[in-house]
PDB file of C-alpha atoms in Angstrom:
ATOM      1  CA  ALA A 807      60.402-135.307 133.787  1.00 49.00           C
ATOM      2  CA  ALA A 808      57.972-137.990 132.496  1.00 47.00           C
ATOM      3  CA  ALA A 809      55.617-137.397 135.515  1.00 46.00           C
ATOM      4  CA  ALA A 810      55.816-133.380 134.829  1.00 43.00           C
ATOM      5  CA  ALA A 811      54.971-133.950 131.180  1.00 43.00           C
ATOM      6  CA  ALA A 812      52.011-136.495 132.191  1.00 43.00           C
ATOM      7  CA  VAL A 813      50.942-133.526 134.449  1.00 42.00           C
ATOM      8  CA  VAL A 814      50.828-131.031 131.681  1.00 43.00           C
ATOM      9  CA  ALA A 815      49.298-133.266 129.365  1.00 43.00           C
ATOM     10  CA  THR A 816      46.462-133.943 131.562  1.00 43.00           C
ATOM     11  CA  PRO A 817      43.510-132.067 130.016  1.00 45.00           C
ATOM     12  CA  GLU A 818      41.073-129.442 131.960  1.00 44.00           C
ATOM     13  CA  PRO A 819      37.551-130.511 132.608  1.00 45.00           C
ATOM     14  CA  SER A 820      35.393-129.340 129.969  1.00 46.00           C
ATOM     15  CA  LEU A 821      32.574-127.067 131.032  1.00 43.00           C
ATOM     16  CA  SER A 822      29.980-129.987 130.551  1.00 46.00           C
ATOM     17  CA  ASP A 823      32.256-132.206 132.700  1.00 52.00           C
ATOM     18  CA  GLU A 824      32.210-129.411 135.319  1.00 50.00           C
ATOM     19  CA  LEU A 825      28.495-128.932 135.323  1.00 51.00           C
ATOM     20  CA  LEU A 826      27.568-132.593 135.442  1.00 52.00           C
ATOM     21  CA  GLY A 827      30.176-132.620 138.499  1.00 54.00           C
ATOM     22  CA  HIS A 828      27.820-130.022 140.166  1.00 51.00           C
ATOM     23  CA  VAL A 829      24.756-131.735 139.537  1.00 51.00           C
ATOM     24  CA  ASP A 830      26.509-134.989 141.368  1.00 53.00           C
ATOM     25  CA  LYS A 831      27.475-132.585 144.187  1.00 52.00           C
ATOM     26  CA  ILE A 832      23.724-131.395 144.686  1.00 52.00           C
ATOM     27  CA  ALA A 833      22.480-134.922 144.450  1.00 50.00           C
ATOM     28  CA  ALA A 834      24.982-136.041 147.489  1.00 51.00           C
ATOM     29  CA  LEU A 835      24.188-132.830 149.374  1.00 49.00           C
ATOM     30  CA  ALA A 836      20.432-133.758 149.010  1.00 48.00           C
ATOM     31  CA  THR A 837      20.975-137.181 150.410  1.00 46.00           C
ATOM     32  CA  GLY A 838      20.170-136.301 154.060  1.00 45.00           C
ATOM     33  CA  MET A 839      18.239-133.407 153.886  1.00 45.00           C
ATOM     34  CA  GLY A 840      14.739-134.531 155.037  1.00 45.00           C
ATOM     35  CA  PRO A 841      11.142-134.556 153.405  1.00 45.00           C
ATOM     36  CA  LEU A 842      11.505-131.250 151.635  1.00 43.00           C
ATOM     37  CA  PHE A 843      14.020-132.437 149.356  1.00 46.00           C
ATOM     38  CA  SER A 844      13.200-136.114 149.581  1.00 45.00           C
ATOM     39  CA  ASP A 845      13.124-136.595 145.309  1.00 49.00           C
ATOM     40  CA  ALA A 846      16.238-134.012 144.754  1.00 48.00           C
ATOM     41  CA  ARG A 847      18.394-136.515 144.235  1.00 45.00           C
ATOM     42  CA  GLN A 848      16.382-138.587 141.815  1.00 50.00           C
ATOM     43  CA  ARG A 849      15.740-135.638 139.976  1.00 50.00           C
ATOM     44  CA  SER A 850      19.568-134.467 139.697  1.00 47.00           C
ATOM     45  CA  ALA A 851      20.282-137.709 138.485  1.00 47.00           C
ATOM     46  CA  GLN A 852      17.675-137.785 135.916  1.00 47.00           C
ATOM     47  CA  CYS A 853      18.725-134.205 135.081  1.00 47.00           C
ATOM     48  CA  ARG A 854      22.494-135.987 134.135  1.00 43.00           C
ATOM     49  CA  VAL A 855      21.105-137.343 131.148  1.00 42.00           C
ATOM     50  CA  SER A 856      19.451-134.489 129.788  1.00 42.00           C
ATOM     51  CA  LEU A 857      21.823-131.604 130.849  1.00 43.00           C
ATOM     52  CA  SER A 858      24.527-132.355 128.065  1.00 41.00           C
ATOM     53  CA  HIS A 859      21.723-131.470 125.610  1.00 40.00           C
ATOM     54  CA  ALA A 860      20.896-127.930 127.239  1.00 41.00           C
ATOM     55  CA  LEU A 861      24.806-127.179 126.375  1.00 38.00           C
ATOM     56  CA  ASP A 862      26.653-126.269 123.314  1.00 35.00           C
ATOM     57  CA  ALA A 863      28.723-123.937 121.756  1.00 31.00           C
ATOM     58  CA  ARG A 864      26.376-120.985 122.951  1.00 34.00           C
ATOM     59  CA  TYR A 865      27.795-121.433 126.204  1.00 34.00           C
ATOM     60  CA  THR A 866      31.343-119.883 127.674  1.00 28.00           C
ATOM     61  CA  ASP A 867      33.273-120.407 130.630  1.00 31.00           C
ATOM     62  CA  GLU A 868      31.355-117.607 132.333  1.00 29.00           C
ATOM     63  CA  LEU A 869      28.286-119.687 132.949  1.00 30.00           C
ATOM     64  CA  ARG A 870      28.667-121.329 136.433  1.00 32.00           C
ATOM     65  CA  VAL A 871      26.317-122.808 139.066  1.00 34.00           C
ATOM     66  CA  ALA A 872      25.692-121.342 142.099  1.00 33.00           C
ATOM     67  CA  PRO A 873      28.663-122.205 144.528  1.00 31.00           C
ATOM     68  CA  SER A 874      26.205-121.861 147.511  1.00 35.00           C
ATOM     69  CA  LEU A 875      24.609-125.296 146.846  1.00 38.00           C
ATOM     70  CA  LEU A 876      28.025-126.960 146.837  1.00 39.00           C
ATOM     71  CA  PHE A 877      29.180-127.067 150.514  1.00 39.00           C
ATOM     72  CA  GLY A 878      31.345-129.993 150.803  1.00 40.00           C
ATOM     73  CA  ARG A 879      29.906-130.881 154.195  1.00 42.00           C
ATOM     74  CA  ASP A 880      26.965-132.393 155.802  1.00 43.00           C
ATOM     75  CA  TYR A 881      23.809-131.606 155.852  1.00 48.00           C
ATOM     76  CA  ASN A 882      22.689-128.621 158.052  1.00 68.00           C
ATOM     77  CA  VAL A 883      19.993-125.955 158.723  1.00 76.00           C
ATOM     78  CA  GLU A 884      22.466-123.297 156.776  1.00 79.00           C
ATOM     79  CA  VAL A 885      22.853-125.531 153.473  1.00 78.00           C
ATOM     80  CA  GLU A 886      19.058-125.682 153.657  1.00 82.00           C
ATOM     81  CA  LEU A 887      18.668-122.219 153.728  1.00 87.00           C
ATOM     82  CA  HIS A 888      21.083-121.516 151.136  1.00 84.00           C
ATOM     83  CA  CYS A 889      19.401-124.287 148.761  1.00 84.00           C
ATOM     84  CA  LEU A 890      16.220-122.432 149.360  1.00 89.00           C
ATOM     85  CA  MET A 891      17.666-119.026 148.879  1.00 90.00           C
ATOM     86  CA  THR A 892      19.348-120.118 145.753  1.00 87.00           C
ATOM     87  CA  ALA A 893      16.383-121.927 144.339  1.00 89.00           C
ATOM     88  CA  VAL A 894      14.346-118.774 144.632  1.00 91.00           C
ATOM     89  CA  LYS A 895      16.634-116.413 143.295  1.00 89.00           C
ATOM     90  CA  THR A 896      17.041-118.824 140.238  1.00 89.00           C
ATOM     91  CA  ALA A 897      13.320-118.837 139.838  1.00 91.00           C
ATOM     92  CA  ILE A 898      13.155-115.069 139.763  1.00 91.00           C
ATOM     93  CA  ARG A 899      16.011-114.572 137.576  1.00 89.00           C
ATOM     94  CA  ILE A 900      14.333-117.064 134.954  1.00 90.00           C
ATOM     95  CA  ALA A 901      11.206-115.448 135.390  1.00 91.00           C
ATOM     96  CA  SER A 902      12.711-111.961 134.998  1.00 89.00           C
ATOM     97  CA  ARG A 903      14.389-112.689 131.691  1.00 84.00           C
ATOM     98  CA  ASP A 904      11.864-110.490 129.511  1.00 78.00           C
ATOM     99  CA  PRO A 905      10.280-108.359 132.209  1.00 75.00           C
ATOM    100  CA  ASN A 906       7.450-107.501 129.478  1.00 78.00           C
ATOM    101  CA  ARG A 907       6.083-110.597 129.021  1.00 86.00           C
ATOM    102  CA  GLU A 908       2.979-112.022 130.905  1.00 92.00           C
ATOM    103  CA  LEU A 909       3.398-115.314 132.717  1.00 93.00           C
ATOM    104  CA  ASN A 910       0.352-117.489 133.385  1.00 92.00           C
ATOM    105  CA  ASP A 911      -0.726-120.935 134.146  1.00 90.00           C
ATOM    106  CA  THR A 912       1.166-122.395 131.440  1.00 91.00           C
ATOM    107  CA  SER A 913       4.509-120.632 131.809  1.00 91.00           C
ATOM    108  CA  GLU A 914       7.170-122.843 133.489  1.00 90.00           C
ATOM    109  CA  ALA A 915       9.017-120.170 134.868  1.00 91.00           C
ATOM    110  CA  ALA A 916       5.611-119.039 137.045  1.00 94.00           C
ATOM    111  CA  ASP A 917       5.202-122.946 137.813  1.00 93.00           C
ATOM    112  CA  HIS A 918       8.626-123.312 139.262  1.00 92.00           C
ATOM    113  CA  LEU A 919       8.518-119.687 141.300  1.00 95.00           C
ATOM    114  CA  CYS A 920       5.189-120.888 142.946  1.00 95.00           C
ATOM    115  CA  VAL A 921       6.350-124.198 143.929  1.00 94.00           C
ATOM    116  CA  VAL A 922       9.453-122.661 145.313  1.00 95.00           C
ATOM    117  CA  LEU A 923       7.723-120.126 147.159  1.00 96.00           C
ATOM    118  CA  GLU A 924       5.404-122.576 148.725  1.00 95.00           C
ATOM    119  CA  ASN A 925       8.713-124.501 149.880  1.00 93.00           C
ATOM    120  CA  ILE A 926       9.780-121.577 151.410  1.00 95.00           C
ATOM    121  CA  LEU A 927       6.616-120.840 153.253  1.00 96.00           C
ATOM    122  CA  ILE A 928       6.027-124.306 154.707  1.00 93.00           C
ATOM    123  CA  HIS A 929       9.831-124.295 155.630  1.00 92.00           C
ATOM    124  CA  GLY A 930       9.954-124.681 159.690  1.00 91.00           C
ATOM    125  CA  LEU A 931       6.294-124.913 160.107  1.00 92.00           C
ATOM    126  CA  GLN A 932       5.379-126.365 163.756  1.00 89.00           C
ATOM    127  CA  GLU A 933       3.457-129.515 164.378  1.00 79.00           C
ATOM    128  CA  LYS A 934       0.066-128.988 165.563  1.00 66.00           C
ATOM    129  CA  ARG A 935      -0.256-129.273 169.174  1.00 59.00           C
ATOM    130  CA  GLY A 936      -3.292-130.206 171.523  1.00 51.00           C
ATOM    131  CA  PHE A 937      -4.876-132.406 173.670  1.00 45.00           C
ATOM    132  CA  LEU A 938      -4.286-135.772 172.494  1.00 45.00           C
ATOM    133  CA  ASP A 939      -3.100-134.676 169.272  1.00 47.00           C
ATOM    134  CA  PHE A 940      -0.150-136.952 168.368  1.00 45.00           C
ATOM    135  CA  SER A 941      -0.785-136.826 164.784  1.00 46.00           C
ATOM    136  CA  GLY A 942       2.648-135.000 163.485  1.00 48.00           C
ATOM    137  CA  GLU A 943       0.409-132.979 161.520  1.00 58.00           C
ATOM    138  CA  ARG A 944       2.001-129.291 160.572  1.00 65.00           C
ATOM    139  CA  LEU A 945       0.404-126.126 161.027  1.00 78.00           C
ATOM    140  CA  SER A 946      -0.550-124.445 157.773  1.00 87.00           C
ATOM    141  CA  TYR A 947       0.569-120.602 157.125  1.00 94.00           C
ATOM    142  CA  TRP A 948      -2.888-119.658 155.741  1.00 95.00           C
ATOM    143  CA  PRO A 949      -4.028-118.922 159.207  1.00 94.00           C
ATOM    144  CA  LEU A 950      -1.410-116.535 159.570  1.00 95.00           C
ATOM    145  CA  VAL A 951      -1.728-115.069 156.118  1.00 96.00           C
ATOM    146  CA  ARG A 952      -5.109-114.345 156.484  1.00 95.00           C
ATOM    147  CA  THR A 953      -4.800-112.391 159.487  1.00 95.00           C
ATOM    148  CA  LEU A 954      -2.690-109.811 157.235  1.00 95.00           C
ATOM    149  CA  LEU A 955      -4.763-109.641 154.326  1.00 96.00           C
ATOM    150  CA  PRO A 956      -7.627-107.195 153.321  1.00 95.00           C
ATOM    151  CA  ALA A 957     -11.293-108.575 154.138  1.00 96.00           C
ATOM    152  CA  LYS A 958     -12.351-108.951 150.360  1.00 95.00           C
ATOM    153  CA  ASP A 959      -9.189-110.882 149.484  1.00 95.00           C
ATOM    154  CA  VAL A 960      -9.597-113.282 152.308  1.00 96.00           C
ATOM    155  CA  ALA A 961     -13.357-113.850 151.116  1.00 96.00           C
ATOM    156  CA  GLN A 962     -12.520-114.303 147.446  1.00 95.00           C
ATOM    157  CA  ILE A 963      -9.961-117.109 148.581  1.00 96.00           C
ATOM    158  CA  GLU A 964     -11.912-118.715 150.997  1.00 95.00           C
ATOM    159  CA  GLY A 965     -14.980-118.873 148.803  1.00 95.00           C
ATOM    160  CA  LEU A 966     -12.971-120.638 146.138  1.00 94.00           C
ATOM    161  CA  PHE A 967     -10.839-122.987 148.155  1.00 94.00           C
ATOM    162  CA  SER A 968     -11.566-125.575 150.757  1.00 92.00           C
ATOM    163  CA  THR A 969      -8.308-126.423 152.103  1.00 92.00           C
ATOM    164  CA  PRO A 970      -5.922-124.593 153.576  1.00 93.00           C
ATOM    165  CA  GLN A 971      -3.130-125.464 150.842  1.00 92.00           C
ATOM    166  CA  GLY A 972      -5.411-124.431 148.172  1.00 94.00           C
ATOM    167  CA  ARG A 973      -5.974-121.150 149.858  1.00 95.00           C
ATOM    168  CA  GLY A 974      -2.278-120.529 150.352  1.00 96.00           C
ATOM    169  CA  ARG A 975      -1.139-121.298 146.951  1.00 95.00           C
ATOM    170  CA  ALA A 976      -4.244-119.017 145.611  1.00 96.00           C
ATOM    171  CA  TRP A 977      -2.886-116.034 147.909  1.00 97.00           C
ATOM    172  CA  VAL A 978       0.537-116.504 146.457  1.00 97.00           C
ATOM    173  CA  ARG A 979      -0.939-116.179 143.025  1.00 96.00           C
ATOM    174  CA  LEU A 980      -3.066-113.397 143.779  1.00 96.00           C
ATOM    175  CA  ALA A 981      -0.319-111.446 145.312  1.00 97.00           C
ATOM    176  CA  LEU A 982       1.836-112.250 142.298  1.00 97.00           C
ATOM    177  CA  MET A 983      -1.119-110.864 139.716  1.00 96.00           C
ATOM    178  CA  ASN A 984      -1.671-107.716 142.116  1.00 96.00           C
ATOM    179  CA  HIS A 985       2.131-106.912 142.789  1.00 96.00           C
ATOM    180  CA  THR A 986       1.516-106.902 146.514  1.00 96.00           C
ATOM    181  CA  LEU A 987       3.974-110.279 147.388  1.00 96.00           C
ATOM    182  CA  GLY A 988       6.816-108.244 148.958  1.00 96.00           C
ATOM    183  CA  ASP A 989       4.408-106.062 151.182  1.00 97.00           C
ATOM    184  CA  ASP A 990       2.743-109.156 152.144  1.00 97.00           C
ATOM    185  CA  TRP A 991       5.815-110.864 152.688  1.00 97.00           C
ATOM    186  CA  SER A 992       7.060-107.767 155.093  1.00 97.00           C
ATOM    187  CA  SER A 993       3.840-108.013 156.975  1.00 97.00           C
ATOM    188  CA  LEU A 994       4.267-111.804 157.273  1.00 97.00           C
ATOM    189  CA  ILE A 995       7.999-111.759 158.704  1.00 96.00           C
ATOM    190  CA  ASN A 996       7.177-108.877 161.092  1.00 96.00           C
ATOM    191  CA  SER A 997       3.756-110.237 162.491  1.00 96.00           C
ATOM    192  CA  ASP A 998       3.710-110.665 166.311  1.00 95.00           C
ATOM    193  CA  ALA A 999       2.148-114.370 165.639  1.00 94.00           C
ATOM    194  CA  LEU A1000       4.971-115.777 163.936  1.00 95.00           C
ATOM    195  CA  LYS A1001       6.610-117.750 166.593  1.00 93.00           C
ATOM    196  CA  SER A1002       3.414-119.570 167.310  1.00 92.00           C
ATOM    197  CA  PHE A1003       3.671-121.065 163.498  1.00 94.00           C
ATOM    198  CA  TYR A1004       7.173-121.535 162.875  1.00 94.00           C
ATOM    199  CA  GLY A1005      10.206-122.847 164.389  1.00 92.00           C
ATOM    200  CA  LYS A1006      13.274-121.326 165.112  1.00 91.00           C
ATOM    201  CA  ASP A1007      15.177-123.009 162.167  1.00 91.00           C
ATOM    202  CA  ALA A1008      12.628-121.679 159.594  1.00 93.00           C
ATOM    203  CA  LEU A1009      13.683-119.039 157.013  1.00 94.00           C
ATOM    204  CA  VAL A1010      10.990-116.814 157.811  1.00 95.00           C
ATOM    205  CA  MET A1011      12.668-116.732 161.563  1.00 95.00           C
ATOM    206  CA  HIS A1012      16.289-115.828 160.001  1.00 93.00           C
ATOM    207  CA  ARG A1013      15.843-112.012 159.796  1.00 92.00           C
ATOM    208  CA  GLU A1014      18.978-111.677 157.266  1.00 91.00           C
ATOM    209  CA  TRP A1015      17.639-114.243 155.074  1.00 91.00           C
ATOM    210  CA  SER A1016      14.202-113.058 155.149  1.00 94.00           C
ATOM    211  CA  GLU A1017      15.128-109.414 154.748  1.00 94.00           C
ATOM    212  CA  ILE A1018      17.306-110.415 151.365  1.00 93.00           C
ATOM    213  CA  LEU A1019      14.169-112.440 150.364  1.00 94.00           C
ATOM    214  CA  LEU A1020      11.909-109.478 150.697  1.00 95.00           C
ATOM    215  CA  GLY A1021      14.223-107.228 148.329  1.00 94.00           C
ATOM    216  CA  PHE A1022      13.910-110.504 145.796  1.00 93.00           C
ATOM    217  CA  LEU A1023       9.951-110.313 146.144  1.00 95.00           C
ATOM    218  CA  GLN A1024      10.114-106.628 145.608  1.00 94.00           C
ATOM    219  CA  ALA A1025      11.593-107.192 142.481  1.00 92.00           C
ATOM    220  CA  VAL A1026       8.960-109.889 141.271  1.00 94.00           C
ATOM    221  CA  ASP A1027       6.427-107.359 142.122  1.00 95.00           C
ATOM    222  CA  ALA A1028       7.253-105.324 139.107  1.00 93.00           C
ATOM    223  CA  LEU A1029       6.684-108.551 136.940  1.00 94.00           C
ATOM    224  CA  LYS A1030       3.435-109.239 134.953  1.00 95.00           C
ATOM    225  CA  PHE A1031       1.269-112.742 136.140  1.00 96.00           C
ATOM    226  CA  SER A1032      -1.840-114.070 135.272  1.00 95.00           C
ATOM    227  CA  PHE A1033      -3.130-117.071 136.943  1.00 94.00           C
ATOM    228  CA  CYS A1034      -6.607-118.778 137.102  1.00 91.00           C
ATOM    229  CA  LEU A1035      -7.710-118.821 140.703  1.00 89.00           C
ATOM    230  CA  ARG A1036     -10.686-121.663 139.844  1.00 86.00           C
ATOM    231  CA  ASP A1037      -8.022-124.428 139.450  1.00 85.00           C
ATOM    232  CA  SER A1038      -9.481-127.120 141.856  1.00 84.00           C
ATOM    233  CA  GLN A1039      -5.773-128.679 141.496  1.00 89.00           C
ATOM    234  CA  LEU A1040      -4.660-125.747 143.911  1.00 91.00           C
ATOM    235  CA  ASP A1041      -6.573-127.693 146.835  1.00 91.00           C
ATOM    236  CA  SER A1042      -4.591-130.908 146.616  1.00 89.00           C
ATOM    237  CA  PRO A1043      -2.649-131.825 149.909  1.00 86.00           C
ATOM    238  CA  VAL A1044       0.336-132.728 148.061  1.00 85.00           C
ATOM    239  CA  ILE A1045       3.054-130.569 148.536  1.00 85.00           C
ATOM    240  CA  ARG A1046       5.682-130.577 145.211  1.00 87.00           C
ATOM    241  CA  VAL A1047       8.847-130.482 146.069  1.00 85.00           C
ATOM    242  CA  ILE A1048      11.599-128.514 144.607  1.00 86.00           C
ATOM    243  CA  ASP A1049      12.695-130.054 141.325  1.00 83.00           C
ATOM    244  CA  TYR A1050      16.447-128.909 141.424  1.00 79.00           C
ATOM    245  CA  GLY A1051      17.311-130.781 138.347  1.00 79.00           C
ATOM    246  CA  ARG A1052      14.802-129.339 136.004  1.00 80.00           C
ATOM    247  CA  LEU A1053      15.548-125.731 137.570  1.00 80.00           C
ATOM    248  CA  LEU A1054      19.146-125.981 137.183  1.00 78.00           C
ATOM    249  CA  LYS A1055      18.634-127.176 133.390  1.00 79.00           C
ATOM    250  CA  LEU A1056      15.946-124.374 132.864  1.00 78.00           C
ATOM    251  CA  ALA A1057      18.406-121.708 134.082  1.00 77.00           C
ATOM    252  CA  LEU A1058      21.121-123.236 131.833  1.00 77.00           C
ATOM    253  CA  SER A1059      18.681-122.865 128.805  1.00 75.00           C
ATOM    254  CA  TYR A1060      18.431-119.248 129.411  1.00 69.00           C
ATOM    255  CA  GLN A1061      22.066-118.570 130.903  1.00 67.00           C
ATOM    256  CA  VAL A1062      20.956-117.665 133.808  1.00 62.00           C
ATOM    257  CA  VAL A1063      23.758-117.454 136.400  1.00 54.00           C
ATOM    258  CA  VAL A1064      22.727-117.315 140.121  1.00 54.00           C
ATOM    259  CA  HIS A1065      25.486-116.545 142.792  1.00 49.00           C
ATOM    260  CA  ILE A1066      23.557-116.074 146.197  1.00 45.00           C
ATOM    261  CA  ASP A1067      26.479-113.974 147.963  1.00 46.00           C
ATOM    262  CA  GLU A1068      26.050-111.503 145.054  1.00 47.00           C
TER     263      GLU A1068
END
């Protein structure tokens, strides 16, 4: 009877405890996920400190972290794809919370979206191969994308930026402003040259995931964006990894709920 009473008396975990537990699971999951997720564990740990401040009486039991991020198993490609898809859907939901607002370079929502899209585009890129080339350097997606764009867009982008990273980032921002990202993505995933740039485990090579993402990006094309395409920082060779901790905190602050399997 005493044991039964002890069980009954045990309080249920609070919403704050549950969300912080989810952050810990994301951090543990990120441990073996390779360079693309190299700082996710650190970011998630930092998020534990500030996450409780984002939780207050406004949040109800309906608020949940996407279960797709919380697989209790070792790293594999399917988990990585789920993480990328959840990140992009979360970023889109945050950007879409006010469809009449123009998103620009100062918008944290637009910044997160661009970073997530870049990480998707570099996911699974093959290494360069050539005679006596042992650098391990990966291919860029820009040479593929440029073959799919109007000549005037290619000329504009290549006239402003000198690196493939800068040109790729400029294309993403130009497509967001021109409401053509969905069409460009469709051309990309249907390109005959796709296999020459990406490995078989790349997100763009997974037909189901890439088609789902196409639907997401077509929704993004309804939003308003305004970017400065003369930002020299876009030419930086450094690839920014997805800050899952900050993305989660931002989603909570806007009461954004994402389930990848919706």
